[in-house]
Amino acid sequence: NHRVDARSLWLYRWYYSSTSQWILSFTTFLILALAFIETPSSLTSTSDVRYRPAPWEPPCGLTEGVEALCLLVFAADVSVKSYLVGWAQFRKNPWLLAYLVVLLVSLLDWTVSLSLICQEPVRVRRLLRPFFLMQSSSMMKKTLKCIRWSLPEMASVGLLLAAHLGLFTVLAMLLLPCEKRCHVRSQDDRRDRQRLTYFRNLPEALTSLLVLLTTANSPDVMIPAYSKNRLYAIFFIAFTLIGSLFLMNLLTAVIYNQFRGYLMKSLQTSLLRRCLGIRAAYKVLSSMTAEGEAHPEGVGVKPQDFLQVLQKVQLDRDHKQAIAEKLRSRSGDLLSADKFQKLFDEFDRRVIKEHPPRPEYQSPFLQSAQFLFGHHYFDYLGNLMALGNLVTICVFLVLDADVLPEDRDDFVLGILNCVFILYYLLEMLLKVFALGLRRYLVSSSNVFDGLLTAVLLVLEISTLAVHRFPHPGWKPEALGLLSLWDMTRLVNVFIAFRFLRIIPSMELMAVVASTILDLIKNMRAFGGILVGVYYIFAIIGIILFRGVIVPPGNSSLAPDNGSAPCGSFEQLEYWTNNFDDFAAALVTLWDVMVVNNWQVFLDAFRRYAGPWSKIYFVLWWLVSSVIWVNLLLALILENFLHKWDRRSHLQSLTGDLEATSE
Amino acid sequence: NHRVDARSLWLYRWYYSSTSQWILSFTTFLILALAFIETPSSLTSTSDVRYRPAPWEPPCGLTEGVEALCLLVFAADVSVKSYLVGWAQFRKNPWLLAYLVVLLVSLLDWTVSLSLICQEPVRVRRLLRPFFLMQSSSMMKKTLKCIRWSLPEMASVGLLLAAHLGLFTVLAMLLLPCEKRCHVRSQDDRRDRQRLTYFRNLPEALTSLLVLLTTANSPDVMIPAYSKNRLYAIFFIAFTLIGSLFLMNLLTAVIYNQFRGYLMKSLQTSLLRRCLGIRAAYKVLSSMTAEGEAHPEGVGVKPQDFLQVLQKVQLDRDHKQAIAEKLRSRSGDLLSADKFQKLFDEFDRRVIKEHPPRPEYQSPFLQSAQFLFGHHYFDYLGNLMALGNLVTICVFLVLDADVLPEDRDDFVLGILNCVFILYYLLEMLLKVFALGLRRYLVSSSNVFDGLLTAVLLVLEISTLAVHRFPHPGWKPEALGLLSLWDMTRLVNVFIAFRFLRIIPSMELMAVVASTILDLIKNMRAFGGILVGVYYIFAIIGIILFRGVIVPPGNSSLAPDNGSAPCGSFEQLEYWTNNFDDFAAALVTLWDVMVVNNWQVFLDAFRRYAGPWSKIYFVLWWLVSSVIWVNLLLALILENFLHKWDRRSHLQSLTGDLEATSE
């Protein structure tokens, strides 16, 4: 029950054209990227509170102007969408309704922001921006639904985890030796006091065990008690075994259980939709035929009509050609529904592209040279040279490690580098000669090689121009972040990617590697959700914790570096991990997501920002590390098993074929 | 083609009787447990090298004597087994052959050991002991086979991981700022030098990134470069994302793929074996019938014969009764093969035990009291009281946290404890009164409650006897590790286990909890492999690293505590984590398996025992953390999905039944 009149159809076509979809994606990207430039702008070279210069402040109205443009585009988007689906559908679609609401709130907030000349304390609309990303992909909506479905089960495992944590906390308070936790002995020195606070009171014990659940303070928390008596180790081992090994993995199982068949289902849905679409197209076309002339042979589609339609439809060029050819090879009869459907099976076949022919040379010398350099052994020789290049770089890295940079002599390496680059150039030219330019450019690996060689050549020539030709005692100076010379070596390292081409030739590696490639395709939905979650948490973090981390010496709270106890935020010099701008907040969130040493953040923000900051970090841990990482694992499992099953299915099919042919 | 003569059958029966199997298990346990007592004996209260007293040395001949007994039992075992399977089978069975070899080597080593009066440097037989555990369970052998099958795939992922690691190491050497890694500036202070050695030369960079792969040095390794420029964070994030999130999870997928259907297969195999066994029994019995008398009605089994056999077979009593009853309910005809088979379906049904009747009281008052205390609301009241008990303990723990132990007043808590214990006693008596003693004892949760109450009562009475009745200012003294008073509170905490009974009443929780219970049953094979691997690595660790960790002050290698740099073995006081005896080695291995802070061990053992110790720890990390933890995850996934599918299958069945009944 979408609109189907001519104007609506034109609008449909225009709306789903690649241009307007691309504009939408770009707008979404733009509005999300604004966060890097907006008032706590991330345009400083470092986020370290000790060395950070004052960041650039965008003038009021710049980001707001860009934002207004984006919001206008979204307004157009939502109006076109709601017009196309019609009012009845619109009311029932929660995503569209939410879209409208988010847009209105954003516009309102934007007006408030401008009327206060960008001095408002909190921008609500920044929190709402990830919504634009979420609503743009149906896959993301589906994934969100999947997550919502698995919440009850996750909650039940979470309840078990909480019970486990609570029980062990009380046990720890009763079991662990009193001298180690009950009270701070006055005769103890400061360092000792610092270390023995894991179980001093109930909230601290709870935090310690929560962190132990992520194994982030694993042996440390055990040491004081364990060094008193061996048997205390059993307590901690039991806690980790039950908590992180059993219950956490059970959580993974619960999430995977919900996502099992997720990929299959979405594949089936898209197949079903295609079938329905083809069926509908058949009906329309056959009714047109029936209208035009009363045909004697019942209903059907005239191939000419179909060909006409095919020209207008946006499809892959190769597939279009294949279908058209198949159509022409048939007789001019009407197409029945089945045959119509079968034409589209071409989509599932991979179109095998024909290679352009090799150039043909007359002279026998040139022919044998062509055979020689076109052979795949020549590729192997190239790979060998690349390996040699890599090895020389490594060898020189090892040799140079103990030499002061002032005393280094890059003469030999410079000469070797020239030789390798000349070889790569020669290889490229010979391959172009043997295969012909067109055939050379068809293979993407050749294009990659050629590109690398060109970049290397440019870099090497500019290095030589700046630093003259290598001579004993030659040493290019570093200019800026990376010297030209370093850059050349860096590009040389990319030569290592040539080896990735060997992977598909080993069968098992091929399955594994192709899983990763497939994964990246299927990752977009999950990546989008991750981006959204990061965005929201980073903005909340900026609102809550902006400026709470103060450089040492400026505050009475922060002890200066020398006296900071081991393992604290100050001693580890985590000054770069703060929430003072968007980019720094992202990296801080990443560090907490990786979970290792996150107790340092818990402790530091407790001291700088108050005890309630704990909730923020624990929540982020739950969302990112517990839910999202398990989601990723589920996705990888799903992809790999799907791939594996299809592979073994194909193998058994070929096995059957061979058996029958015997 | 096993032997089937009468003597062999008697031997079979005797060998597979529960007594001799129990003796075998006990012997295996004994020989494994010897490691705790043998020469580097673990019988000290702590393994801290600073405070450890000289351990007790077993006199030469004690452990050797026990070991000789165990080896004799194993020799008997292998001879009976090989006699029963026959020579032809024996030669083909690699496990039996290996058993014999291991036994011979052990005996040889034992003789050498005795002839050197227990002063030999290395005991090879200790390394071979886990074999006795492995060969005892067919499940473990199967699991080992599964692991061997998945090795090629794991190797391919491992190769990808190695390539990833190598590439990023070279990139790190080229990319990271030179000041931070190239050379140690002389004007830097010592602490600074300590922190900037992550990427000083190629081997160190490789180690740093290997540790980063396990995220054990996650933000620290990034900080020096990141605090110089934001963009360096991208390098580390990319490394972690590809390495730990993608490739490591892919490894999990590979292992899970191999274990998928593992549970189903083993279930099917055991069912198949039962079917075969029943079939064989039928054949034997029917041939006996045919021999005895020429029966007119073809072949079959006489029920009387079957009943006679049934009496002799070792089976669960309940199942036996069920089968016998079913048999008697039939007419006296011969049993056909199908009917014979069907009799054994009784095994799959759960026998519902009948509850013993409640006692019947005459007086209406007693009857209403019985109704009252037998109702399940009374159970809820008991749970509520237990909750109250737990809450009081927690409240007092929080209140007492800031009070010095000398000033504490346990008067209120003492009174409250008495009240709760009296309540539990009353509850137990009332329940016995309402349900009758026999019915009370049938339910295991009641038995658990009763036992706890009894223990509590004993502890409380002895506390009162020692410390007198609570009065203001009452404070029981600690005697030994735990005071009686602490013990009472501890047992009170076990009251919390009463709440576990609520779990099965929530549906999702029930699935999750029953998965854990099932898991523990299926865990034996995996647990056995873990024990074996731990055993072997601990023994190797003792051989390699015994005594290399020396207490501070005794050695020029170890800086004393105050000057040790932050994050080092000495500053963290990991003195208890050494390989000086078996128990300490186990805990050290556990700490490395949990992976957090394992770089500390790598560094410390590099300094104390030489750079080659790294290989041992990396190998242990691969075996335990990478392979075994993933194996565990695969097992949990398998169990949960199996359970879930069966549950939803049952649900759909009941759904269908309801639909048809409507």
CSV table of N, CA, C and O in Angstrom, one decimal, chain A residues 42 44-46 48 153 156 174 182 195 215-216 218 220 223 226-227 229-230 246 250 253 257 260 401 493 508-509 512 519 566 571 573-574 576 581 583 587 594 596-597 637 641 644-645, chain B residues 42 44-46 48 153 156 174 182 195 201 215-216 218 220 223 226-227 229-230 246 250 253 257 260 401 493 508-509 512 519 566 571 573-574 576 581 583 587 594 596-597 637 641 644-645:
chain,number,residue,atom,x,y,z
A,42,SER,N,38.8,19.1,18.9
A,42,SER,CA,39.9,18.1,19.0
A,42,SER,C,41.1,18.5,18.1
A,42,SER,O,41.9,17.6,17.9
A,44,THR,N,43.9,19.7,18.4
A,44,THR,CA,45.3,19.9,18.9
A,44,THR,C,46.1,18.6,18.7
A,44,THR,O,45.5,17.6,18.5
A,45,SER,N,47.4,18.8,18.7
A,45,SER,CA,48.2,17.6,18.3
A,45,SER,C,48.2,16.6,19.4
A,45,SER,O,48.4,15.4,19.2
A,46,THR,N,48.0,17.0,20.6
A,46,THR,CA,48.0,16.0,21.7
A,46,THR,C,46.8,16.4,22.7
A,46,THR,O,46.4,17.5,22.7
A,48,ASP,N,47.2,15.5,25.9
A,48,ASP,CA,47.9,15.5,27.2
A,48,ASP,C,47.6,16.8,27.9
A,48,ASP,O,48.0,17.8,27.4
A,153,GLU,N,17.3,-12.7,28.5
A,153,GLU,CA,18.2,-13.7,28.9
A,153,GLU,C,19.5,-13.2,29.5
A,153,GLU,O,20.1,-13.7,30.4
A,156,SER,N,19.0,-12.4,33.0
A,156,SER,CA,19.1,-13.5,33.9
A,156,SER,C,20.5,-13.9,34.2
A,156,SER,O,20.8,-14.2,35.3
A,174,LEU,N,34.4,-11.8,55.3
A,174,LEU,CA,34.5,-12.6,56.5
A,174,LEU,C,35.7,-13.5,56.5
A,174,LEU,O,36.3,-13.8,57.5
A,182,CYS,N,41.0,-4.9,57.8
A,182,CYS,CA,40.1,-4.2,58.7
A,182,CYS,C,40.5,-2.8,59.0
A,182,CYS,O,39.6,-1.9,59.0
A,195,ARG,N,48.4,-0.4,49.0
A,195,ARG,CA,48.2,-1.7,48.4
A,195,ARG,C,47.2,-2.6,49.1
A,195,ARG,O,46.7,-3.5,48.6
A,215,THR,N,39.2,-9.6,35.3
A,215,THR,CA,40.6,-10.1,35.5
A,215,THR,C,41.6,-8.9,35.3
A,215,THR,O,42.7,-9.2,35.1
A,216,ALA,N,41.1,-7.7,35.5
A,216,ALA,CA,42.0,-6.6,35.2
A,216,ALA,C,43.0,-6.3,36.4
A,216,ALA,O,44.0,-5.7,36.2
A,218,SER,N,44.1,-9.0,38.2
A,218,SER,CA,44.2,-10.4,38.6
A,218,SER,C,45.2,-10.8,39.7
A,218,SER,O,44.7,-11.2,40.8
A,220,ASP,N,47.3,-9.1,41.5
A,220,ASP,CA,47.5,-8.1,42.5
A,220,ASP,C,46.6,-8.2,43.7
A,220,ASP,O,47.0,-8.2,44.8
A,223,ILE,N,47.5,-11.1,46.0
A,223,ILE,CA,48.8,-11.3,46.6
A,223,ILE,C,48.8,-11.1,48.1
A,223,ILE,O,49.4,-11.9,48.9
A,226,TYR,N,47.3,-14.1,49.8
A,226,TYR,CA,48.0,-15.3,49.3
A,226,TYR,C,49.4,-15.4,49.9
A,226,TYR,O,49.8,-16.5,50.3
A,227,SER,N,50.0,-14.3,50.1
A,227,SER,CA,51.4,-14.4,50.6
A,227,SER,C,51.3,-14.7,52.1
A,227,SER,O,52.3,-15.1,52.7
A,229,ASN,N,48.8,-16.9,53.4
A,229,ASN,CA,48.5,-18.4,53.5
A,229,ASN,C,48.1,-18.8,52.1
A,229,ASN,O,47.3,-18.2,51.4
A,230,ARG,N,48.7,-20.0,51.7
A,230,ARG,CA,48.4,-20.5,50.4
A,230,ARG,C,46.9,-20.7,50.1
A,230,ARG,O,46.4,-20.5,49.0
A,246,PHE,N,33.0,-19.2,33.6
A,246,PHE,CA,31.7,-19.8,33.4
A,246,PHE,C,30.6,-18.8,33.0
A,246,PHE,O,30.0,-18.8,31.9
A,250,LEU,N,28.9,-17.9,29.5
A,250,LEU,CA,27.5,-18.3,29.3
A,250,LEU,C,26.8,-17.1,28.7
A,250,LEU,O,25.9,-17.3,27.9
A,253,ALA,N,27.2,-17.3,25.2
A,253,ALA,CA,26.4,-18.3,24.6
A,253,ALA,C,25.0,-17.8,24.4
A,253,ALA,O,24.3,-18.0,23.4
A,257,ASN,N,23.2,-17.4,20.9
A,257,ASN,CA,22.0,-18.2,20.6
A,257,ASN,C,21.0,-17.3,19.9
A,257,ASN,O,20.2,-17.7,19.1
A,260,ARG,N,22.1,-16.7,16.2
A,260,ARG,CA,22.3,-17.9,15.4
A,260,ARG,C,21.2,-17.8,14.3
A,260,ARG,O,20.1,-17.5,14.6
A,401,ALA,N,69.6,-0.7,16.5
A,401,ALA,CA,68.9,-0.5,17.8
A,401,ALA,C,69.9,0.0,18.8
A,401,ALA,O,69.5,0.9,19.6
A,493,VAL,N,57.6,-1.3,3.5
A,493,VAL,CA,57.0,-2.3,4.4
A,493,VAL,C,55.7,-2.8,3.8
A,493,VAL,O,55.3,-3.9,3.9
A,508,LEU,N,42.9,-24.0,3.8
A,508,LEU,CA,42.4,-23.6,5.1
A,508,LEU,C,42.5,-22.1,5.4
A,508,LEU,O,41.5,-21.4,5.8
A,509,MET,N,43.7,-21.6,5.0
A,509,MET,CA,43.9,-20.1,5.1
A,509,MET,C,42.9,-19.4,4.3
A,509,MET,O,42.4,-18.3,4.7
A,512,VAL,N,39.6,-19.1,6.2
A,512,VAL,CA,39.8,-18.2,7.3
A,512,VAL,C,39.8,-16.8,6.8
A,512,VAL,O,39.1,-15.9,7.3
A,519,LEU,N,33.2,-10.9,6.8
A,519,LEU,CA,32.9,-10.3,8.0
A,519,LEU,C,32.8,-8.8,7.9
A,519,LEU,O,31.9,-8.1,8.4
A,566,CYS,N,52.5,3.7,43.0
A,566,CYS,CA,52.6,2.9,41.8
A,566,CYS,C,51.2,2.4,41.4
A,566,CYS,O,50.4,2.0,42.2
A,571,GLN,N,51.0,8.1,38.3
A,571,GLN,CA,52.3,7.5,38.1
A,571,GLN,C,52.3,6.9,36.6
A,571,GLN,O,53.4,6.9,36.0
A,573,GLU,N,51.0,8.1,34.2
A,573,GLU,CA,50.9,9.2,33.3
A,573,GLU,C,49.8,9.1,32.2
A,573,GLU,O,50.1,9.2,31.0
A,574,TYR,N,48.6,8.8,32.7
A,574,TYR,CA,47.5,8.6,31.8
A,574,TYR,C,46.9,10.0,31.5
A,574,TYR,O,45.7,10.1,31.2
A,576,THR,N,46.7,11.8,29.1
A,576,THR,CA,46.1,11.9,27.8
A,576,THR,C,44.7,11.4,27.8
A,576,THR,O,43.9,11.7,26.9
A,581,ASP,N,38.0,16.7,25.1
A,581,ASP,CA,37.4,16.9,23.8
A,581,ASP,C,37.0,15.5,23.2
A,581,ASP,O,37.2,14.5,23.8
A,583,ALA,N,37.8,13.6,20.5
A,583,ALA,CA,38.7,12.6,20.1
A,583,ALA,C,39.4,11.9,21.3
A,583,ALA,O,39.5,10.7,21.4
A,587,VAL,N,39.2,7.9,22.6
A,587,VAL,CA,40.3,7.0,23.0
A,587,VAL,C,40.2,6.5,24.4
A,587,VAL,O,40.5,5.4,24.7
A,594,VAL,N,38.8,-2.0,26.3
A,594,VAL,CA,39.8,-3.1,26.3
A,594,VAL,C,39.9,-3.7,27.7
A,594,VAL,O,40.5,-4.7,27.8
A,596,ASN,N,41.7,-3.8,30.2
A,596,ASN,CA,42.9,-3.9,31.1
A,596,ASN,C,43.2,-2.5,31.7
A,596,ASN,O,43.1,-1.5,31.1
A,597,ASN,N,43.5,-2.6,33.0
A,597,ASN,CA,43.8,-1.4,33.8
A,597,ASN,C,42.7,-0.4,34.0
A,597,ASN,O,42.9,0.7,34.3
A,637,LEU,N,31.4,-16.0,14.8
A,637,LEU,CA,31.0,-17.4,14.8
A,637,LEU,C,30.0,-17.7,13.7
A,637,LEU,O,30.2,-18.7,12.9
A,641,LEU,N,30.9,-20.2,10.6
A,641,LEU,CA,30.2,-21.5,10.5
A,641,LEU,C,29.4,-21.5,9.2
A,641,LEU,O,29.3,-22.6,8.5
A,644,TRP,N,31.8,-22.2,6.5
A,644,TRP,CA,32.3,-23.6,6.6
A,644,TRP,C,31.3,-24.6,6.1
A,644,TRP,O,31.6,-25.5,5.4
A,645,ASP,N,30.1,-24.4,6.5
A,645,ASP,CA,29.0,-25.3,6.1
A,645,ASP,C,28.9,-25.3,4.6
A,645,ASP,O,28.7,-26.3,4.0
B,42,SER,N,55.0,-29.0,49.2
B,42,SER,CA,54.2,-27.8,49.3
B,42,SER,C,53.6,-27.6,50.7
B,42,SER,O,52.7,-26.9,50.8
B,44,THR,N,54.1,-25.9,53.2
B,44,THR,CA,54.4,-24.8,54.1
B,44,THR,C,53.1,-23.9,54.0
B,44,THR,O,52.4,-24.0,53.0
B,45,SER,N,53.0,-23.0,55.0
B,45,SER,CA,51.7,-22.2,55.0
B,45,SER,C,51.8,-21.2,53.9
B,45,SER,O,50.7,-20.7,53.4
B,46,THR,N,53.0,-20.7,53.5
B,46,THR,CA,53.0,-19.7,52.4
B,46,THR,C,54.2,-20.1,51.5
B,46,THR,O,55.1,-20.8,51.8
B,48,ASP,N,55.7,-17.6,49.9
B,48,ASP,CA,56.4,-16.3,49.7
B,48,ASP,C,57.9,-16.5,50.1
B,48,ASP,O,58.2,-17.0,51.2
B,153,GLU,N,43.6,-26.1,11.4
B,153,GLU,CA,42.9,-24.8,11.3
B,153,GLU,C,43.4,-23.8,12.2
B,153,GLU,O,43.6,-22.6,11.9
B,156,SER,N,46.4,-22.4,10.9
B,156,SER,CA,46.3,-21.3,9.9
B,156,SER,C,45.9,-20.0,10.5
B,156,SER,O,46.5,-19.0,10.0
B,174,LEU,N,59.2,1.5,12.6
B,174,LEU,CA,59.4,2.6,11.6
B,174,LEU,C,58.5,3.8,12.0
B,174,LEU,O,58.9,5.0,11.7
B,182,CYS,N,64.5,5.0,20.1
B,182,CYS,CA,65.8,4.7,19.5
B,182,CYS,C,66.9,4.5,20.5
B,182,CYS,O,67.7,3.6,20.5
B,195,ARG,N,60.1,3.2,31.6
B,195,ARG,CA,58.8,3.2,30.9
B,195,ARG,C,58.9,3.3,29.4
B,195,ARG,O,58.0,3.0,28.7
B,201,ASN,N,64.1,-2.0,20.9
B,201,ASN,CA,64.7,-2.8,19.7
B,201,ASN,C,63.6,-3.8,19.3
B,201,ASN,O,62.6,-3.9,19.8
B,215,THR,N,46.0,-7.9,25.4
B,215,THR,CA,45.6,-6.6,26.0
B,215,THR,C,46.1,-6.4,27.5
B,215,THR,O,45.5,-5.7,28.2
B,216,ALA,N,47.2,-7.2,27.8
B,216,ALA,CA,47.6,-7.1,29.2
B,216,ALA,C,48.4,-5.8,29.5
B,216,ALA,O,48.5,-5.5,30.7
B,218,SER,N,47.5,-2.9,28.0
B,218,SER,CA,46.8,-2.1,27.0
B,218,SER,C,47.0,-0.6,27.0
B,218,SER,O,47.6,-0.1,26.0
B,220,ASP,N,49.1,1.3,28.7
B,220,ASP,CA,50.4,1.7,29.0
B,220,ASP,C,51.3,1.8,27.8
B,220,ASP,O,52.1,2.8,27.7
B,223,ILE,N,50.7,5.0,25.8
B,223,ILE,CA,50.8,6.3,26.3
B,223,ILE,C,52.0,7.1,25.8
B,223,ILE,O,51.7,8.3,25.4
B,226,TYR,N,51.2,8.2,22.3
B,226,TYR,CA,49.9,8.9,22.2
B,226,TYR,C,50.0,10.3,22.8
B,226,TYR,O,49.4,11.2,22.3
B,227,SER,N,50.8,10.4,23.9
B,227,SER,CA,50.8,11.7,24.5
B,227,SER,C,51.7,12.7,23.7
B,227,SER,O,51.6,13.9,23.9
B,229,ASN,N,51.5,12.6,20.1
B,229,ASN,CA,50.5,12.9,19.0
B,229,ASN,C,49.3,12.0,19.0
B,229,ASN,O,49.5,10.8,19.2
B,230,ARG,N,48.2,12.6,18.9
B,230,ARG,CA,46.9,11.8,18.9
B,230,ARG,C,46.9,10.7,17.9
B,230,ARG,O,46.4,9.6,18.2
B,246,PHE,N,39.4,-9.5,16.1
B,246,PHE,CA,39.1,-10.3,15.0
B,246,PHE,C,39.8,-11.7,15.0
B,246,PHE,O,39.1,-12.7,15.0
B,250,LEU,N,38.3,-15.3,15.8
B,250,LEU,CA,38.2,-16.3,14.7
B,250,LEU,C,38.8,-17.6,15.2
B,250,LEU,O,38.2,-18.7,14.8
B,253,ALA,N,36.1,-19.3,16.9
B,253,ALA,CA,35.1,-19.9,15.9
B,253,ALA,C,35.7,-21.2,15.3
B,253,ALA,O,34.9,-22.1,15.2
B,257,ASN,N,33.8,-24.7,15.8
B,257,ASN,CA,33.4,-25.4,14.6
B,257,ASN,C,33.7,-26.9,14.7
B,257,ASN,O,32.9,-27.7,14.3
B,260,ARG,N,31.4,-28.5,17.4
B,260,ARG,CA,30.0,-28.4,17.2
B,260,ARG,C,29.5,-29.8,17.0
B,260,ARG,O,30.1,-30.6,16.3
B,401,ALA,N,33.5,-1.2,59.5
B,401,ALA,CA,34.6,-1.0,58.6
B,401,ALA,C,35.6,0.1,59.2
B,401,ALA,O,36.8,0.0,59.1
B,493,VAL,N,26.5,-17.1,56.3
B,493,VAL,CA,26.5,-16.7,54.9
B,493,VAL,C,26.1,-17.8,54.0
B,493,VAL,O,25.4,-17.6,53.0
B,508,LEU,N,13.7,-18.4,32.5
B,508,LEU,CA,15.0,-18.2,31.8
B,508,LEU,C,16.2,-18.6,32.7
B,508,LEU,O,17.1,-19.2,32.3
B,509,MET,N,16.1,-18.2,34.0
B,509,MET,CA,17.1,-18.5,34.9
B,509,MET,C,17.3,-20.0,35.0
B,509,MET,O,18.4,-20.5,35.2
B,512,VAL,N,19.4,-21.2,32.2
B,512,VAL,CA,20.8,-20.8,32.4
B,512,VAL,C,21.4,-21.7,33.5
B,512,VAL,O,22.5,-22.2,33.3
B,519,LEU,N,26.8,-28.6,32.4
B,519,LEU,CA,28.2,-28.3,32.1
B,519,LEU,C,29.1,-29.0,33.0
B,519,LEU,O,30.1,-29.6,32.6
B,566,CYS,N,58.1,0.9,39.3
B,566,CYS,CA,56.7,0.6,39.3
B,566,CYS,C,56.3,-0.5,38.3
B,566,CYS,O,56.8,-0.4,37.2
B,571,GLN,N,58.3,-4.7,42.9
B,571,GLN,CA,57.4,-3.7,43.4
B,571,GLN,C,56.0,-4.2,43.7
B,571,GLN,O,55.4,-3.9,44.7
B,573,GLU,N,55.5,-7.1,44.5
B,573,GLU,CA,55.6,-8.1,45.6
B,573,GLU,C,55.0,-9.5,45.2
B,573,GLU,O,54.2,-10.1,45.9
B,574,TYR,N,55.3,-9.9,44.0
B,574,TYR,CA,54.8,-11.2,43.5
B,574,TYR,C,55.7,-12.3,44.0
B,574,TYR,O,55.9,-13.4,43.3
B,576,THR,N,55.3,-14.6,46.0
B,576,THR,CA,54.7,-15.9,46.1
B,576,THR,C,54.6,-16.6,44.8
B,576,THR,O,54.3,-17.8,44.8
B,581,ASP,N,57.8,-25.0,44.6
B,581,ASP,CA,57.1,-26.2,44.9
B,581,ASP,C,55.8,-26.4,44.0
B,581,ASP,O,55.5,-25.4,43.3
B,583,ALA,N,52.5,-26.7,44.5
B,583,ALA,CA,51.3,-25.8,44.7
B,583,ALA,C,51.6,-24.4,44.2
B,583,ALA,O,50.7,-23.8,43.6
B,587,VAL,N,49.6,-22.2,41.1
B,587,VAL,CA,49.0,-20.9,41.3
B,587,VAL,C,49.7,-19.9,40.3
B,587,VAL,O,49.1,-19.1,39.7
B,594,VAL,N,45.3,-16.5,33.4
B,594,VAL,CA,44.4,-15.4,33.5
B,594,VAL,C,44.9,-14.2,32.7
B,594,VAL,O,44.1,-13.3,32.3
B,596,ASN,N,46.2,-11.4,32.7
B,596,ASN,CA,46.5,-10.0,33.1
B,596,ASN,C,47.8,-10.0,33.8
B,596,ASN,O,48.2,-10.8,34.7
B,597,ASN,N,48.6,-8.9,33.5
B,597,ASN,CA,49.9,-8.7,34.1
B,597,ASN,C,50.9,-9.8,33.8
B,597,ASN,O,51.9,-9.9,34.6
B,637,LEU,N,29.1,-23.1,24.8
B,637,LEU,CA,28.1,-22.8,23.7
B,637,LEU,C,27.4,-24.1,23.3
B,637,LEU,O,26.1,-24.0,23.2
B,641,LEU,N,23.3,-24.3,23.7
B,641,LEU,CA,22.5,-24.4,22.5
B,641,LEU,C,21.7,-25.7,22.4
B,641,LEU,O,20.6,-25.7,22.1
B,644,TRP,N,19.0,-25.4,24.8
B,644,TRP,CA,18.0,-24.4,24.4
B,644,TRP,C,17.1,-25.0,23.3
B,644,TRP,O,15.9,-24.9,23.2
B,645,ASP,N,17.8,-25.7,22.3
B,645,ASP,CA,17.0,-26.3,21.3
B,645,ASP,C,16.1,-27.4,21.8
B,645,ASP,O,14.9,-27.4,21.3
